[in-house]
Short mmCIF file of C-alpha atoms and ligand atoms in Angstrom, two decimals:
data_model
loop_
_atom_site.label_atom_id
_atom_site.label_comp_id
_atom_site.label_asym_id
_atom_site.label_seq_id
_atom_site.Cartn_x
_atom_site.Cartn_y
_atom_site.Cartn_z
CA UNK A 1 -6.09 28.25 11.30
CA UNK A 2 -7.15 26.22 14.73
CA UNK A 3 -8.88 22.93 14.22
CA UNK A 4 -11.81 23.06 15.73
CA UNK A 5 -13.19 19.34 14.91
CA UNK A 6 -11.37 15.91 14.15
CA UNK A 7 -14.15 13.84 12.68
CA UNK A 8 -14.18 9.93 11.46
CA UNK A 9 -16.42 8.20 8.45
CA UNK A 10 -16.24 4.33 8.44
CA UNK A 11 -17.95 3.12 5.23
CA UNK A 12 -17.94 0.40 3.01
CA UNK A 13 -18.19 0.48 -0.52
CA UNK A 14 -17.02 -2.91 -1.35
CA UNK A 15 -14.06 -2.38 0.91
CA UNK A 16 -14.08 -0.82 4.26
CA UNK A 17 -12.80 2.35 4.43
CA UNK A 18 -11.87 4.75 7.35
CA UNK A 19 -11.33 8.42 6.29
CA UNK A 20 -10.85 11.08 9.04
CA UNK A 21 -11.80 14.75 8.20
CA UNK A 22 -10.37 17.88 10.01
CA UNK A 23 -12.03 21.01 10.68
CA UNK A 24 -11.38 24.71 10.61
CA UNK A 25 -12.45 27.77 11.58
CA UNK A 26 -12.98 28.65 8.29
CA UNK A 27 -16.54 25.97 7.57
CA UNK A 28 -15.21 26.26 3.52
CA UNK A 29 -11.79 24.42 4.93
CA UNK A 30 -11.61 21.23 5.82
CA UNK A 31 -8.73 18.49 5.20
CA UNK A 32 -9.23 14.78 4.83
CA UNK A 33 -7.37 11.17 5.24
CA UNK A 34 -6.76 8.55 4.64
CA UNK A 35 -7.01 5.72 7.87
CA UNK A 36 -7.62 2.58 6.72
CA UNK A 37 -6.59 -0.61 8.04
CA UNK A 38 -7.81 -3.28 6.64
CA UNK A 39 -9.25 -5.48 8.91
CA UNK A 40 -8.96 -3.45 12.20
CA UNK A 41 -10.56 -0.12 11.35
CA UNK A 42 -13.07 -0.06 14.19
CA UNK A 43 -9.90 0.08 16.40
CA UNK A 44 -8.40 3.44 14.71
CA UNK A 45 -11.84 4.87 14.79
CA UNK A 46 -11.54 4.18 18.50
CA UNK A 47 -8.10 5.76 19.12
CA UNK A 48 -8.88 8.76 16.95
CA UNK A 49 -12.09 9.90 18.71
CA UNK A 50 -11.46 8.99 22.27
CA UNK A 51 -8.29 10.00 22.13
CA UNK A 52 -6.39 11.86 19.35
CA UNK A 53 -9.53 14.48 18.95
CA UNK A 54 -9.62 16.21 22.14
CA UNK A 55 -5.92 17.17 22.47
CA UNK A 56 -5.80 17.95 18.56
CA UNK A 57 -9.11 20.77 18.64
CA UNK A 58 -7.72 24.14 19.29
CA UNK A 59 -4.28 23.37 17.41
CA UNK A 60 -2.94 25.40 14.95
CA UNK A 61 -3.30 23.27 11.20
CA UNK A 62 -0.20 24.85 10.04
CA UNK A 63 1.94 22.83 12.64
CA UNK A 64 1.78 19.60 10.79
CA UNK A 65 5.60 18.39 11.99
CA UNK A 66 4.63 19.35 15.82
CA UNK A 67 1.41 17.46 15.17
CA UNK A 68 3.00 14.53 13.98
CA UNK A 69 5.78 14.15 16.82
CA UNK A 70 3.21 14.70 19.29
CA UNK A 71 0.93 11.91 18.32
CA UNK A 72 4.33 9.60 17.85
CA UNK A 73 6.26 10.55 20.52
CA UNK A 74 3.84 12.34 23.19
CA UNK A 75 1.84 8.62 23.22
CA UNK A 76 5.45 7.80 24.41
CA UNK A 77 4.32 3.80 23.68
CA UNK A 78 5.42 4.50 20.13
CA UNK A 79 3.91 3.57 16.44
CA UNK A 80 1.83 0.26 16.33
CA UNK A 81 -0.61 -0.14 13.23
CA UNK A 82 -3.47 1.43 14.84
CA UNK A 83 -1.54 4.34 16.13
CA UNK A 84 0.11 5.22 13.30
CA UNK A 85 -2.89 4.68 10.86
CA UNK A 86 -5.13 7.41 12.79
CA UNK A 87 -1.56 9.63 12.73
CA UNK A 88 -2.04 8.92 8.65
CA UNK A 89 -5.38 9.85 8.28
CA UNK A 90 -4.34 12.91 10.40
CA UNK A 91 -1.48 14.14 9.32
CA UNK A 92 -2.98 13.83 5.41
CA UNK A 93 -5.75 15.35 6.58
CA UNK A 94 -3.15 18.76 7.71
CA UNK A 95 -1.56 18.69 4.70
CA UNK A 96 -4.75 18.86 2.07
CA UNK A 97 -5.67 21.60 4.83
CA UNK A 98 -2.09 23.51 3.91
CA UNK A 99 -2.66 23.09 0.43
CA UNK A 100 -5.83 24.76 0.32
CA UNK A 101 -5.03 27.52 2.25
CA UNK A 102 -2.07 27.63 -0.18
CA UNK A 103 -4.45 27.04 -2.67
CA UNK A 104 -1.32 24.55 -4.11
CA UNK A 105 -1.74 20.72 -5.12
CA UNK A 106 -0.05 18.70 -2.82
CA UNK A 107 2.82 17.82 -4.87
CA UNK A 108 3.62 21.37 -5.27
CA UNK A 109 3.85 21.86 -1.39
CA UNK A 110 6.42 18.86 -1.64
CA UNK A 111 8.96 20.65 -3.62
CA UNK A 112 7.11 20.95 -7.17
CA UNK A 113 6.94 18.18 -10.67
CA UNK A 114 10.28 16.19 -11.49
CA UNK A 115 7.83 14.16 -14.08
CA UNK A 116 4.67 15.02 -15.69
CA UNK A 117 2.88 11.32 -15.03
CA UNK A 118 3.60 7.98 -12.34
CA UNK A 119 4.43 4.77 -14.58
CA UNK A 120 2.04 2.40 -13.03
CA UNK A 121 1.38 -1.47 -12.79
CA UNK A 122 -2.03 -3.74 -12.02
CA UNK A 123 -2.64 -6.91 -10.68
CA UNK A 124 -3.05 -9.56 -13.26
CA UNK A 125 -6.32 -12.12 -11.33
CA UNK A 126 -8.82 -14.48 -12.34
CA UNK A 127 -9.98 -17.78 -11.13
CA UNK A 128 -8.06 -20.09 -12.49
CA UNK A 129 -4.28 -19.50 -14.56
CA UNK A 130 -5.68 -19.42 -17.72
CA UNK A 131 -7.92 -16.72 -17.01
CA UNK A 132 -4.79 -14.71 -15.45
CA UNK A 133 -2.21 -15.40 -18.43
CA UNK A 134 -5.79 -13.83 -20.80
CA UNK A 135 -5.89 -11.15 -18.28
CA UNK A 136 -2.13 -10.72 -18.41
CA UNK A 137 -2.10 -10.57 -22.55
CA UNK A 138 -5.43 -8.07 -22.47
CA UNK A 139 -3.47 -5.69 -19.83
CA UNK A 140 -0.47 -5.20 -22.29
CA UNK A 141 -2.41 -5.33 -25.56
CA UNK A 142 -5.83 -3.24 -24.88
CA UNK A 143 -4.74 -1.58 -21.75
CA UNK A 144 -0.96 -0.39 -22.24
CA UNK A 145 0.28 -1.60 -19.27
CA UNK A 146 3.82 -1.15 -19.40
CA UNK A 147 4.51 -3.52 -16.28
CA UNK A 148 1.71 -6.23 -14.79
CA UNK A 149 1.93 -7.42 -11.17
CA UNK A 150 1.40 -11.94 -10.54
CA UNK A 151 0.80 -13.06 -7.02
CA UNK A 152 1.81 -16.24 -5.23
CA UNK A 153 -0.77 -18.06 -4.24
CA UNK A 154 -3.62 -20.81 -5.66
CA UNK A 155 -5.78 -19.19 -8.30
CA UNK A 156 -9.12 -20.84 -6.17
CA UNK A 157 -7.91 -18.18 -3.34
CA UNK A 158 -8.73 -15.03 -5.68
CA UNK A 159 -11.57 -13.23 -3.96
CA UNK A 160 -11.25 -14.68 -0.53
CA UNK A 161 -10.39 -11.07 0.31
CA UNK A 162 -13.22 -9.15 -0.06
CA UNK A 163 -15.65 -7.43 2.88
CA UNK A 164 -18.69 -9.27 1.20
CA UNK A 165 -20.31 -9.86 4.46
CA UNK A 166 -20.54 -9.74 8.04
CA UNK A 167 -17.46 -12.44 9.10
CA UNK A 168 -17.02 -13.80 12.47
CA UNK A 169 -13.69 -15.17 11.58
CA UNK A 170 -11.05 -15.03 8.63
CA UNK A 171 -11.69 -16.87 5.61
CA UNK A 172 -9.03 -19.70 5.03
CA UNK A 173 -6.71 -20.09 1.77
CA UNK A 174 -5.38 -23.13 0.97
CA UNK A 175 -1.59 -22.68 0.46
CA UNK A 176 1.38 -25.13 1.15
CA UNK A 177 4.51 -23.13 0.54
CA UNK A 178 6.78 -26.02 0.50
CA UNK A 179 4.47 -27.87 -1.79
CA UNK A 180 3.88 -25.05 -4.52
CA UNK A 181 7.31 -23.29 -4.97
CA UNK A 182 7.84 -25.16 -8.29
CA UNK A 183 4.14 -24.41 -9.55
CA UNK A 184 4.62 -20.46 -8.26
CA UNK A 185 7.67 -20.56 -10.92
CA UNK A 186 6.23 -22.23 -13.94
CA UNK A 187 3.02 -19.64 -13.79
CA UNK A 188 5.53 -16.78 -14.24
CA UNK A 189 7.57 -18.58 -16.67
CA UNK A 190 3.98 -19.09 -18.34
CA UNK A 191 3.66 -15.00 -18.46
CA UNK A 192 6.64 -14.27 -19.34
CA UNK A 193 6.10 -16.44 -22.62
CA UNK A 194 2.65 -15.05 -23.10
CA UNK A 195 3.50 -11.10 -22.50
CA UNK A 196 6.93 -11.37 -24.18
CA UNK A 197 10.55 -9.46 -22.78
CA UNK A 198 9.95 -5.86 -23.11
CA UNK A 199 7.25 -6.33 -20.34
CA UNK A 200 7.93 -5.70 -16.67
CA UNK A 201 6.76 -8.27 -15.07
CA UNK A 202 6.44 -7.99 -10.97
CA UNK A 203 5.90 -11.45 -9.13
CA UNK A 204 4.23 -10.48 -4.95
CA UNK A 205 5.45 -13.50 -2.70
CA UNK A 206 3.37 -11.93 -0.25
CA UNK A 207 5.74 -13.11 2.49
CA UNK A 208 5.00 -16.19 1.95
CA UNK A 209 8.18 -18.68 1.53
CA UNK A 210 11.25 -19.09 4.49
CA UNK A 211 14.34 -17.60 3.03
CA UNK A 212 15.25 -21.32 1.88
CA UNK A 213 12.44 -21.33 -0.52
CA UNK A 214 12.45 -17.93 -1.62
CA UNK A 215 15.85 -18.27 -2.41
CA UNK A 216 15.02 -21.49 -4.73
CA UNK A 217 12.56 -19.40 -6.55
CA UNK A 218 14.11 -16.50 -7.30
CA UNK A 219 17.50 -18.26 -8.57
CA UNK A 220 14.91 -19.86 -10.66
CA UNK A 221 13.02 -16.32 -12.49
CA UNK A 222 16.35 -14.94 -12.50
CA UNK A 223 16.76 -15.73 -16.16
CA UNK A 224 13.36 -14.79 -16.90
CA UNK A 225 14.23 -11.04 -15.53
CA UNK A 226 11.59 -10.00 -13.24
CA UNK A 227 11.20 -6.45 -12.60
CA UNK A 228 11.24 -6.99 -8.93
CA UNK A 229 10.07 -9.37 -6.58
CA UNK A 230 7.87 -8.01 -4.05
CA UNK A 231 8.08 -9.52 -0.32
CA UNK A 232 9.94 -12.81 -0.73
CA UNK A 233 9.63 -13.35 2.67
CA UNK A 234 7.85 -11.91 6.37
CA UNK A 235 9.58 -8.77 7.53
CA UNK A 236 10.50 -9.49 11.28
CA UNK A 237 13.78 -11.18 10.90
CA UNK A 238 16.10 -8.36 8.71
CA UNK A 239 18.97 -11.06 8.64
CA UNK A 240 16.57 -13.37 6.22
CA UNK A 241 16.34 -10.69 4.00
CA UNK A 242 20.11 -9.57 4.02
CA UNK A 243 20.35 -13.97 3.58
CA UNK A 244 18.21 -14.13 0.67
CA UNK A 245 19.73 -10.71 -0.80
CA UNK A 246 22.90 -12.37 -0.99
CA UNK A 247 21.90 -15.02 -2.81
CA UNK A 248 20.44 -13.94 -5.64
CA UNK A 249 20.42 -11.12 -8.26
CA UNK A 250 17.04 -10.27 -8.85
CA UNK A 251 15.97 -6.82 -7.60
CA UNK A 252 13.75 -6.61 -4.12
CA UNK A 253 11.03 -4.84 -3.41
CA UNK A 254 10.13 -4.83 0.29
CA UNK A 255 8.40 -2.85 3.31
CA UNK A 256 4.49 -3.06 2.86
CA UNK A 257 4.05 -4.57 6.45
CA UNK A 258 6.41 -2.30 7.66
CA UNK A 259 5.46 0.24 10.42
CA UNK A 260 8.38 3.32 10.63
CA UNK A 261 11.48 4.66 9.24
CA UNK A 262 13.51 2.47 11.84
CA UNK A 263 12.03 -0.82 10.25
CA UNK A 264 13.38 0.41 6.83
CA UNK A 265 16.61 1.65 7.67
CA UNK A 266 18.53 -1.95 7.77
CA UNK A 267 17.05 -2.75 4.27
CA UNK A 268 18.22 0.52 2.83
CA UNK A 269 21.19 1.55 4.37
CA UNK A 270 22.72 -2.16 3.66
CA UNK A 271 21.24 -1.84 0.12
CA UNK A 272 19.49 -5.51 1.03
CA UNK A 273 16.53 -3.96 -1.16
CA UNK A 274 16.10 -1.95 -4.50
CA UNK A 275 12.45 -0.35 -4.26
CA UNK A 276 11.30 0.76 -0.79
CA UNK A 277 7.11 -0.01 -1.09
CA UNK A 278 5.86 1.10 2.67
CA UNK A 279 2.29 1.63 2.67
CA UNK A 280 1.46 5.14 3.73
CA UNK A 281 -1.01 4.63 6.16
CA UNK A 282 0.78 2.33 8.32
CA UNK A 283 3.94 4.72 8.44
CA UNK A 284 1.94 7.55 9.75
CA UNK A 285 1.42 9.68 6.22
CA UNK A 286 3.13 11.65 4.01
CA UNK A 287 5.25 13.65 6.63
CA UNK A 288 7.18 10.06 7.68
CA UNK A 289 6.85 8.80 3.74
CA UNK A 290 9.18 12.32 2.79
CA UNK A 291 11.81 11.12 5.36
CA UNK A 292 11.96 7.49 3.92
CA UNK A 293 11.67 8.47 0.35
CA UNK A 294 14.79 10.74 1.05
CA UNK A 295 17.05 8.23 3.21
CA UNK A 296 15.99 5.87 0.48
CA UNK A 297 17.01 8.69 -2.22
CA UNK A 298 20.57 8.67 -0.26
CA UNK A 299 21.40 4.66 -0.62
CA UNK A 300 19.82 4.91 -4.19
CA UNK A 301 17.08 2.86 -3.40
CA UNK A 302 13.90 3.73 -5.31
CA UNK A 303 10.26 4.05 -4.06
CA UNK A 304 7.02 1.61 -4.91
CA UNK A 305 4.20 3.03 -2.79
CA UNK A 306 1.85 0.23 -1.19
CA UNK A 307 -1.67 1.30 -3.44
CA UNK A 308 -3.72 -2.11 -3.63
CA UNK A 309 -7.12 -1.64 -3.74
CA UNK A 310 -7.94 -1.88 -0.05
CA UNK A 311 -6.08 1.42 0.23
CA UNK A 312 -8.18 4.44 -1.11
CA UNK A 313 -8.60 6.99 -3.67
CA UNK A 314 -6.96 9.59 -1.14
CA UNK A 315 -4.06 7.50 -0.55
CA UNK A 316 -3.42 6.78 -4.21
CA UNK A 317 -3.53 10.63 -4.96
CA UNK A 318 -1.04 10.85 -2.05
CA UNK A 319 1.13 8.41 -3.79
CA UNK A 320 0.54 9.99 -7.17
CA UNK A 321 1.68 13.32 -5.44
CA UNK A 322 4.83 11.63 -3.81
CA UNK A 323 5.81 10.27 -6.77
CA UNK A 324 5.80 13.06 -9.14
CA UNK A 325 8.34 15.04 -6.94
CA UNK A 326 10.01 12.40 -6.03
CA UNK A 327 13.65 12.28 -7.74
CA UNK A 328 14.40 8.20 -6.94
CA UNK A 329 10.36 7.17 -7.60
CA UNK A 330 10.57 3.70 -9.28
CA UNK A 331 6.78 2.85 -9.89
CA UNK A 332 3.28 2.99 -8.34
CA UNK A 333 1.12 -0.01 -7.82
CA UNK A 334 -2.55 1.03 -9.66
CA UNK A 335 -5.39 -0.78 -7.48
CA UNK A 336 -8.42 -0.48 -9.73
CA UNK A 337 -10.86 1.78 -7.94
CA UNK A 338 -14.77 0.00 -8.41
CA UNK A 339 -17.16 2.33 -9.25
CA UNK A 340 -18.65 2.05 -5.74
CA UNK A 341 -15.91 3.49 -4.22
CA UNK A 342 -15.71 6.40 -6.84
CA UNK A 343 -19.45 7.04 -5.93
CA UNK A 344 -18.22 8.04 -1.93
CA UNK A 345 -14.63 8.76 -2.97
CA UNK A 346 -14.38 11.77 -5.56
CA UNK A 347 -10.67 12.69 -7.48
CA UNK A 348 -7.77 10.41 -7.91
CA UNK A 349 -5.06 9.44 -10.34
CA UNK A 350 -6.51 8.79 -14.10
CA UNK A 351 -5.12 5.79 -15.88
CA UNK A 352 -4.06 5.89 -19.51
CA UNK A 353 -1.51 3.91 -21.16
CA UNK A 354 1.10 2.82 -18.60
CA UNK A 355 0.48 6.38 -16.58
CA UNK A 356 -1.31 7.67 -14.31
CA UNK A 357 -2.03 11.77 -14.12
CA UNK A 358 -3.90 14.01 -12.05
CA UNK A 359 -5.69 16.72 -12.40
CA UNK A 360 -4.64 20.51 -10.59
CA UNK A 361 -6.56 21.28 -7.01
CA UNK A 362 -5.33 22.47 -4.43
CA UNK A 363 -4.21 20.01 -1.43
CA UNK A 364 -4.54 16.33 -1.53
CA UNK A 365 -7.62 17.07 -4.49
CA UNK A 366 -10.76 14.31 -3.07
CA UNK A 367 -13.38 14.44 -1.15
CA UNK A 368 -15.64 11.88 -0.07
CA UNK A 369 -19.30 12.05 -0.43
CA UNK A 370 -20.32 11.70 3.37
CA UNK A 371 -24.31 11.26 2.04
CA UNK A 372 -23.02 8.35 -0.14
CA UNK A 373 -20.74 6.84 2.39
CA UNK A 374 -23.96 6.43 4.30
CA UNK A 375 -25.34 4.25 1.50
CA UNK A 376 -22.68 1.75 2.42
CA UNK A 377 -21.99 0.80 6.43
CA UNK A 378 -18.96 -0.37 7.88
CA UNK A 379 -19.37 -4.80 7.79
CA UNK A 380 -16.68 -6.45 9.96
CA UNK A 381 -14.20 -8.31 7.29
CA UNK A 382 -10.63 -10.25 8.08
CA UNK A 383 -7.80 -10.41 6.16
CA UNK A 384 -7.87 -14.21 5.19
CA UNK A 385 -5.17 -17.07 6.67
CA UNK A 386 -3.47 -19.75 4.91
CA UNK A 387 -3.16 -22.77 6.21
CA UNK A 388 -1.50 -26.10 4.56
CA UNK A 389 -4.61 -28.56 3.77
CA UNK A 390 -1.90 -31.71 4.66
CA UNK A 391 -1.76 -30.93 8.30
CA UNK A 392 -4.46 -27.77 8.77
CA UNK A 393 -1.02 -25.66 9.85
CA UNK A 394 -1.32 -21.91 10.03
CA UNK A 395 1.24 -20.25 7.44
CA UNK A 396 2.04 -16.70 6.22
CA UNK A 397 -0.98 -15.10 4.13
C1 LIG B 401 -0.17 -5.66 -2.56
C2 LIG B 401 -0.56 -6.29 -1.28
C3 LIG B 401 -2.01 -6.29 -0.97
C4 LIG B 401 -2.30 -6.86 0.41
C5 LIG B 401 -3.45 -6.15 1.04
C6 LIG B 401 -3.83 -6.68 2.41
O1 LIG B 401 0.97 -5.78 -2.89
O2 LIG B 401 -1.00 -5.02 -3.18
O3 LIG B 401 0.20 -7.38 -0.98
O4 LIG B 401 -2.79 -6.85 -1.96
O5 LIG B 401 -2.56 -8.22 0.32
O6 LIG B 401 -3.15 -4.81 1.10
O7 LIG B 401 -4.92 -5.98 2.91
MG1 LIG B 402 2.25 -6.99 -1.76
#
């Protein structure tokens, strides 16, 4: 089947959102992604329409892997975040195409069910740590959650990350990392008390402490046996993470900012990490997260898909798809999807009790609701900065 159009729809129900839809010859077949980068989706848009669209009409749909290494390689400047979020939003695009002319759900395409649901976790927030240890005690009692997510960071900062307007420039968190490190440890300490030990509990540094601190923190929850700890520190030095590896015990999760397979390979081939938790858009889709998942799969390092809520419905039921053939899947972040979004996006993983399932359709199974999108336009929004309220110094967000 040739493509015959490579469309784009920018929209913002509560979060900005940049989907990319791929047509067919056939007017009852059309595929779409997920390219969403939060905070720069203007510049995908860009790429994708003056660019990617006019060599991609006329391709054949089938040829997803040519596809793919064209985009990647043919740019010959290589990945980036805005390249290889419009090769996302492409290549998922080809792939809910296949599955439809299959007329096969995506995860059947990827080798077929090794589990019937995705164990799942959600982000425990509120305004102020009370409100989160409530929120944490609500999630496993009324909700089921098997395993709850905590963030570093100052409760006051919840929110700040929101499109809720027009912005000329990021909002600013307060956040001192040198400061906070012993307040960061008593708040999961806190949970831990409150949710009891059979609960995962998954503590998000957000790359926000040196190695030195993260270090001091993470001999500290040691005892209190997280179930990982998510980005102790930023990804562009690998010897800080093979440094803070080898000083403490407590499993590592690691990779959302990364951008390809080469970033990921130190991490995983050294075993510096336990769960590898790339975020599919910013590797360039499901064709580069099958090659991960499997090197990953080889060093017995498991996978913990990037799904926040600032990633769509589309790439949470590629996740969802991932994980259930996945052999080495370890868990799936669950952002919760506002009923906004559910009014432009339709389909997606259903939560209940720990898991999420998904019902049978061929390909990726969404659409969006292009009449709806419309409802909502595209507002310019930044992902925030910190920056230490002694000195006004910019730190990791
Ligand atoms: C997570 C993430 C996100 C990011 C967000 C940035 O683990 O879910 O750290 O919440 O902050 O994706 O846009
Ligand atoms: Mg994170």
């Amino acid at each position: 089947m040739k493509i015959t159009d490579v469309r784009t729809i920018l929209t913002c129900p509560k979060q900005n959102y940049l989907f990319i839809k791929i047509m067919t010859e056939d007017p009852e077949i059309y595929g779409i992604g997920d390219a969403s980068m939060n905070g720069r989706e203007k510049a995908v848009e860009d790429l994708t329409l003056e660019y990617l669209r006019p060599m991609l009409i006329g391709m054949d749909t089938d040829r997803i892997e040519e596809i793919w290494q064209l985009i990647y390689r043919g740019t010959y400047w290589r990945g980036g975040n805005i390249m290889m979020s419009a090769l996302c939003g492409i290549d998922m695009a080809l792939w809910d195409i296949k599955g439809k002319i299959a007329g096969l759900p995506l995860y059947s395409l990827l080798g077929g069910k090794v589990r019937d649901k995705v164990l799942c976790y959600s982000h425990v927030l509120g305004k102020t740590n009370e409100e989160k240890i409530e929120k944490a005690a609500s999630f496993v009692q009324e909700k089921g959650l098997k395993v709850i997510r905590l963030r570093a960071g100052l409760p006051s900062a919840n929110g700040t990350l929101n499109a809720d307007g027009i912005q000329n420039t990021p909002k600013v968190e307060d956040w001192d990392p040198e400061f906070w490190a012993d307040d960061m440890i008593n708040y999961f300490i806190k949970i831990r008390q409150v949710v009891g030990d059979k609960v995962g509990i998954i503590y998000d540094l957000h790359e926000r402490f040196s190695p030195e601190r993260a270090i001091y923190i993470m001999r500290k929850l040691e005892p209190y046996n997280p179930f990982f700890i998510e980005d102790p520190i930023a990804p562009d030095c690998f010897e800080s993470l093979k440094t803070v590896r080898e000083h403490t015990n407590v499993p590592i999760a690691f990779g959302e900012l990364y951008k390809s397979r080469w970033e990921c390979l130190p991490g995983i081939t050294n075993r510096w990490l336990d769960f590898i938790r790339c975020d599919l858009i910013r590797i360039g889709g499901i064709t580069e997260a099958r090659k991960i998942g499997a090197i990953a799969e080889t060093y017995d390092v498991k996978t913990a898909w990037h799904g926040p809520n600032d990633v769509s419905p589309i790439t949470h039921a590629v996740n969802w798809h991932l994980n259930v053939s996945a052999y080495n899947f370890g868990i799936q972040e669950d952002g919760t999807v506002d009923d906004t979004v559910k009014e432009v996006v339709k389909g997606g993983p259903v939560y209940k009790d720990g898991y999420l399932t998904m019902e049978d359709k061929p390909g990726i199974g969404c659409d969006v609701d292009e009449e709806a999108a419309k409802k909502y336009p595209y507002k310019r929004a930044y992902i925030p900065v910190c920056k230490r309220p002694s000195d006004n110094s910019l730190c990791d967000w």
